[in-house]
N, CA, C and O atoms as a GROMACS GRO file, in nm:
protein
  300
    1MET      N    1  11.474   8.166  10.368
    1MET     CA    2  11.456   8.294  10.302
    1MET      C    3  11.511   8.285  10.160
    1MET      O    4  11.619   8.231  10.139
    2ASP      N    5  11.439   8.337  10.066
    2ASP     CA    6  11.475   8.341   9.924
    2ASP      C    7  11.609   8.412   9.907
    2ASP      O    8  11.634   8.513   9.972
    3GLU      N    9  11.697   8.360   9.818
    3GLU     CA   10  11.829   8.420   9.800
    3GLU      C   11  11.820   8.563   9.746
    3GLU      O   12  11.912   8.642   9.767
    4ARG      N   13  11.710   8.596   9.677
    4ARG     CA   14  11.692   8.731   9.626
    4ARG      C   15  11.625   8.822   9.728
    4ARG      O   16  11.607   8.941   9.703
    5ALA      N   17  11.587   8.767   9.841
    5ALA     CA   18  11.517   8.845   9.944
    5ALA      C   19  11.607   8.957   9.995
    5ALA      O   20  11.729   8.945   9.997
    6THR      N   21  11.545   9.063  10.035
    6THR     CA   22  11.617   9.177  10.087
    6THR      C   23  11.682   9.141  10.219
    6THR      O   24  11.620   9.077  10.304
    7ARG      N   25  11.805   9.183  10.237
    7ARG     CA   26  11.876   9.151  10.361
    7ARG      C   27  11.838   9.244  10.474
    7ARG      O   28  11.856   9.210  10.591
    8ASP      N   29  11.786   9.359  10.442
    8ASP     CA   30  11.744   9.455  10.544
    8ASP      C   31  11.598   9.424  10.578
    8ASP      O   32  11.509   9.442  10.496
    9GLU      N   33  11.576   9.379  10.699
    9GLU     CA   34  11.442   9.337  10.741
    9GLU      C   35  11.341   9.451  10.738
    9GLU      O   36  11.226   9.431  10.702
   10ARG      N   37  11.384   9.571  10.777
   10ARG     CA   38  11.294   9.687  10.775
   10ARG      C   39  11.252   9.720  10.633
   10ARG      O   40  11.135   9.750  10.608
   11LEU      N   41  11.347   9.715  10.541
   11LEU     CA   42  11.316   9.741  10.401
   11LEU      C   43  11.220   9.635  10.348
   11LEU      O   44  11.127   9.666  10.274
   12ASP      N   45  11.244   9.512  10.385
   12ASP     CA   46  11.157   9.402  10.342
   12ASP      C   47  11.015   9.422  10.395
   12ASP      O   48  10.918   9.400  10.323
   13ASP      N   49  11.004   9.464  10.522
   13ASP     CA   50  10.872   9.490  10.580
   13ASP      C   51  10.800   9.604  10.510
   13ASP      O   52  10.681   9.596  10.481
   14LEU      N   53  10.874   9.712  10.482
   14LEU     CA   54  10.816   9.826  10.412
   14LEU      C   55  10.770   9.785  10.271
   14LEU      O   56  10.662   9.822  10.226
   15ALA      N   57  10.855   9.711  10.203
   15ALA     CA   58  10.821   9.666  10.068
   15ALA      C   59  10.697   9.578  10.070
   15ALA      O   60  10.611   9.589   9.983
   16GLN      N   61  10.689   9.490  10.170
   16GLN     CA   62  10.572   9.402  10.179
   16GLN      C   63  10.446   9.481  10.210
   16GLN      O   64  10.340   9.452  10.154
   17THR      N   65  10.456   9.579  10.299
   17THR     CA   66  10.340   9.662  10.332
   17THR      C   67  10.290   9.736  10.209
   17THR      O   68  10.171   9.737  10.181
   18LEU      N   69  10.383   9.798  10.135
   18LEU     CA   70  10.344   9.870  10.014
   18LEU      C   71  10.288   9.775   9.909
   18LEU      O   72  10.190   9.806   9.842
   19ALA      N   73  10.351   9.660   9.895
   19ALA     CA   74  10.303   9.560   9.799
   19ALA      C   75  10.160   9.518   9.832
   19ALA      O   76  10.076   9.507   9.743
   20ASP      N   77  10.133   9.495   9.958
   20ASP     CA   78   9.998   9.457  10.001
   20ASP      C   79   9.898   9.569   9.971
   20ASP      O   80   9.786   9.543   9.927
   21MET      N   81   9.940   9.693   9.997
   21MET     CA   82   9.851   9.807   9.975
   21MET      C   83   9.820   9.827   9.826
   21MET      O   84   9.710   9.865   9.788
   22LEU      N   85   9.920   9.800   9.742
   22LEU     CA   86   9.904   9.822   9.598
   22LEU      C   87   9.856   9.698   9.523
   22LEU      O   88   9.814   9.706   9.408
   23GLY      N   89   9.862   9.584   9.590
   23GLY     CA   90   9.820   9.460   9.526
   23GLY      C   91   9.921   9.412   9.422
   23GLY      O   92   9.884   9.355   9.319
   24VAL      N   93  10.049   9.436   9.450
   24VAL     CA   94  10.156   9.392   9.360
   24VAL      C   95  10.259   9.314   9.440
   24VAL      O   96  10.247   9.304   9.563
   25ASN      N   97  10.360   9.260   9.372
   25ASN     CA   98  10.465   9.190   9.446
   25ASN      C   99  10.566   9.290   9.501
   25ASN      O  100  10.562   9.408   9.466
   26LYS      N  101  10.656   9.244   9.587
   26LYS     CA  102  10.751   9.335   9.652
   26LYS      C  103  10.844   9.404   9.554
   26LYS      O  104  10.877   9.521   9.571
   27THR      N  105  10.887   9.332   9.450
   27THR     CA  106  10.975   9.392   9.351
   27THR      C  107  10.907   9.508   9.282
   27THR      O  108  10.966   9.614   9.264
   28GLU      N  109  10.783   9.489   9.242
   28GLU     CA  110  10.707   9.595   9.175
   28GLU      C  111  10.681   9.711   9.271
   28GLU      O  112  10.687   9.827   9.231
   29ALA      N  113  10.653   9.680   9.396
   29ALA     CA  114  10.630   9.785   9.495
   29ALA      C  115  10.756   9.870   9.513
   29ALA      O  116  10.747   9.993   9.520
   30MET      N  117  10.870   9.807   9.520
   30MET     CA  118  10.996   9.881   9.535
   30MET      C  119  11.026   9.963   9.410
   30MET      O  120  11.072  10.077   9.420
   31ARG      N  121  11.000   9.906   9.292
   31ARG     CA  122  11.022   9.980   9.167
   31ARG      C  123  10.935  10.104   9.164
   31ARG      O  124  10.983  10.212   9.130
   32LEU      N  125  10.806  10.089   9.198
   32LEU     CA  126  10.714  10.202   9.199
   32LEU      C  127  10.755  10.307   9.302
   32LEU      O  128  10.749  10.427   9.274
   33ALA      N  129  10.796  10.262   9.419
   33ALA     CA  130  10.837  10.356   9.524
   33ALA      C  131  10.959  10.437   9.480
   33ALA      O  132  10.964  10.558   9.500
   34LEU      N  133  11.056  10.370   9.422
   34LEU     CA  134  11.176  10.440   9.375
   34LEU      C  135  11.143  10.535   9.261
   34LEU      O  136  11.192  10.648   9.256
   35GLN      N  137  11.061  10.488   9.168
   35GLN     CA  138  11.020  10.572   9.055
   35GLN      C  139  10.946  10.696   9.103
   35GLN      O  140  10.973  10.807   9.055
   36ASN      N  141  10.855  10.680   9.197
   36ASN     CA  142  10.779  10.793   9.250
   36ASN      C  143  10.868  10.891   9.326
   36ASN      O  144  10.849  11.012   9.316
   37GLU      N  145  10.964  10.840   9.400
   37GLU     CA  146  11.054  10.928   9.475
   37GLU      C  147  11.143  11.007   9.380
   37GLU      O  148  11.166  11.126   9.401
   38ILE      N  149  11.193  10.943   9.275
   38ILE     CA  150  11.275  11.013   9.176
   38ILE      C  151  11.193  11.122   9.110
   38ILE      O  152  11.241  11.234   9.094
   39GLU      N  153  11.071  11.092   9.070
   39GLU     CA  154  10.984  11.191   9.007
   39GLU      C  155  10.953  11.306   9.103
   39GLU      O  156  10.950  11.422   9.062
   40ARG      N  157  10.930  11.275   9.229
   40ARG     CA  158  10.902  11.378   9.328
   40ARG      C  159  11.020  11.473   9.341
   40ARG      O  160  11.003  11.595   9.345
   41LEU      N  161  11.140  11.417   9.349
   41LEU     CA  162  11.260  11.500   9.362
   41LEU      C  163  11.285  11.583   9.237
   41LEU      O  164  11.327  11.699   9.247
   42ARG      N  165  11.261  11.526   9.121
   42ARG     CA  166  11.280  11.600   8.996
   42ARG      C  167  11.181  11.715   8.983
   42ARG      O  168  11.213  11.818   8.923
   43SER      N  169  11.061  11.698   9.037
   43SER     CA  170  10.959  11.801   9.022
   43SER      C  171  10.964  11.908   9.131
   43SER      O  172  10.893  12.008   9.123
   44THR      N  173  11.047  11.887   9.232
   44THR     CA  174  11.062  11.986   9.339
   44THR      C  175  11.148  12.100   9.289
   44THR      O  176  11.259  12.077   9.239
   45PRO      N  177  11.100  12.224   9.301
   45PRO     CA  178  11.180  12.337   9.255
   45PRO      C  179  11.312  12.346   9.331
   45PRO      O  180  11.316  12.324   9.452
   46THR      N  181  11.418  12.379   9.259
   46THR     CA  182  11.547  12.396   9.324
   46THR      C  183  11.544  12.526   9.405
   46THR      O  184  11.453  12.607   9.389
   47ILE      N  185  11.642  12.544   9.489
   47ILE     CA  186  11.649  12.667   9.568
   47ILE      C  187  11.664  12.787   9.475
   47ILE      O  188  11.610  12.894   9.502
   48ASP      N  189  11.738  12.770   9.365
   48ASP     CA  190  11.753  12.879   9.268
   48ASP      C  191  11.618  12.914   9.205
   48ASP      O  192  11.588  13.032   9.184
   49ASP      N  193  11.537  12.813   9.173
   49ASP     CA  194  11.403  12.838   9.119
   49ASP      C  195  11.317  12.913   9.220
   49ASP      O  196  11.245  13.006   9.185
   50GLN      N  197  11.325  12.871   9.346
   50GLN     CA  198  11.246  12.935   9.450
   50GLN      C  199  11.288  13.081   9.469
   50GLN      O  200  11.203  13.169   9.487
   51ILE      N  201  11.418  13.106   9.466
   51ILE     CA  202  11.468  13.243   9.481
   51ILE      C  203  11.423  13.329   9.363
   51ILE      O  204  11.382  13.443   9.382
   52ALA      N  205  11.430  13.274   9.241
   52ALA     CA  206  11.387  13.348   9.123
   52ALA      C  207  11.239  13.384   9.132
   52ALA      O  208  11.199  13.495   9.098
   53THR      N  209  11.158  13.291   9.179
   53THR     CA  210  11.015  13.316   9.196
   53THR      C  211  10.991  13.426   9.299
   53THR      O  212  10.908  13.515   9.276
   54LEU      N  213  11.061  13.420   9.410
   54LEU     CA  214  11.047  13.523   9.513
   54LEU      C  215  11.091  13.660   9.462
   54LEU      O  216  11.026  13.761   9.489
   55ARG      N  217  11.202  13.662   9.388
   55ARG     CA  218  11.250  13.790   9.332
   55ARG      C  219  11.146  13.850   9.238
   55ARG      O  220  11.120  13.970   9.242
   56GLU      N  221  11.086  13.766   9.155
   56GLU     CA  222  10.983  13.812   9.061
   56GLU      C  223  10.862  13.865   9.137
   56GLU      O  224  10.803  13.966   9.099
   57THR      N  225  10.824  13.796   9.242
   57THR     CA  226  10.710  13.838   9.324
   57THR      C  227  10.738  13.973   9.388
   57THR      O  228  10.652  14.061   9.386
   58VAL      N  229  10.857  13.989   9.444
   58VAL     CA  230  10.894  14.115   9.508
   58VAL      C  231  10.902  14.227   9.405
   58VAL      O  232  10.856  14.338   9.430
   59LYS      N  233  10.959  14.196   9.288
   59LYS     CA  234  10.972  14.296   9.182
   59LYS      C  235  10.835  14.347   9.137
   59LYS      O  236  10.818  14.466   9.108
   60ASN      N  237  10.739  14.257   9.130
   60ASN     CA  238  10.605  14.294   9.083
   60ASN      C  239  10.511  14.338   9.194
   60ASN      O  240  10.396  14.373   9.168
   61TYR      N  241  10.558  14.336   9.316
   61TYR     CA  242  10.471  14.363   9.431
   61TYR      C  243  10.401  14.497   9.421
   61TYR      O  244  10.280  14.504   9.445
   62GLY      N  245  10.471  14.603   9.388
   62GLY     CA  246  10.411  14.735   9.385
   62GLY      C  247  10.340  14.770   9.256
   62GLY      O  248  10.282  14.878   9.246
   63ARG      N  249  10.344  14.684   9.157
   63ARG     CA  250  10.287  14.714   9.026
   63ARG      C  251  10.135  14.705   9.022
   63ARG      O  252  10.072  14.772   8.940
   64LYS      N  253  10.079  14.627   9.106
   64LYS     CA  254   9.933  14.612   9.105
   64LYS      C  255   9.872  14.736   9.168
   64LYS      O  256   9.912  14.777   9.277
   65SER      N  257   9.778  14.794   9.101
   65SER     CA  258   9.716  14.916   9.150
   65SER      C  259   9.617  14.881   9.261
   65SER      O  260   9.510  14.825   9.236
   66THR      N  261   9.656  14.916   9.380
   66THR     CA  262   9.566  14.896   9.494
   66THR      C  263   9.554  15.028   9.566
   66THR      O  264   9.652  15.084   9.615
   67ARG      N  265   9.437  15.076   9.570
   67ARG     CA  266   9.414  15.204   9.636
   67ARG      C  267   9.379  15.178   9.782
   67ARG      O  268   9.286  15.103   9.812
   68MET      N  269   9.452  15.239   9.869
   68MET     CA  270   9.426  15.222  10.011
   68MET      C  271   9.312  15.316  10.051
   68MET      O  272   9.316  15.435  10.021
   69VAL      N  273   9.213  15.262  10.116
   69VAL     CA  274   9.099  15.341  10.162
   69VAL      C  275   9.095  15.333  10.314
   69VAL      O  276   9.102  15.224  10.372
   70HIS      N  277   9.085  15.446  10.376
   70HIS     CA  278   9.078  15.451  10.521
   70HIS      C  279   8.952  15.376  10.564
   70HIS      O  280   8.848  15.391  10.501
   71PRO      N  281   8.959  15.295  10.672
   71PRO     CA  282   8.845  15.216  10.717
   71PRO      C  283   8.718  15.299  10.740
   71PRO      O  284   8.607  15.249  10.719
   72SER      N  285   8.732  15.423  10.784
   72SER     CA  286   8.614  15.506  10.811
   72SER      C  287   8.549  15.558  10.682
   72SER      O  288   8.437  15.609  10.686
   73LYS      N  289   8.617  15.545  10.570
   73LYS     CA  290   8.564  15.595  10.444
   73LYS      C  291   8.518  15.484  10.351
   73LYS      O  292   8.490  15.508  10.233
   74LYS      N  293   8.508  15.363  10.404
   74LYS     CA  294   8.459  15.252  10.322
   74LYS      C  295   8.314  15.274  10.284
   74LYS      O  296   8.236  15.331  10.361
   75ARG      N  297   8.278  15.229  10.168
   75ARG     CA  298   8.142  15.247  10.119
   75ARG      C  299   8.047  15.148  10.177
   75ARG      O  300   7.928  15.151  10.145
   0.00000   0.00000   0.00000
């Protein structure tokens, strides 16, 4: 086994599978996987962002003019 090879066999298998799927070497596959995971986490709204969005939605909920029409009076 190469001295730079990953010591965790599961990680090595995952890296090889991804490398095969992407047509790159294992190092590049791992770099891409880590880069993509970091970007995914950075782009996920924080709980504070989610709460702010919900508050704004609730605040604006009654502002849209929607007239309730009884089902028997529909045109």
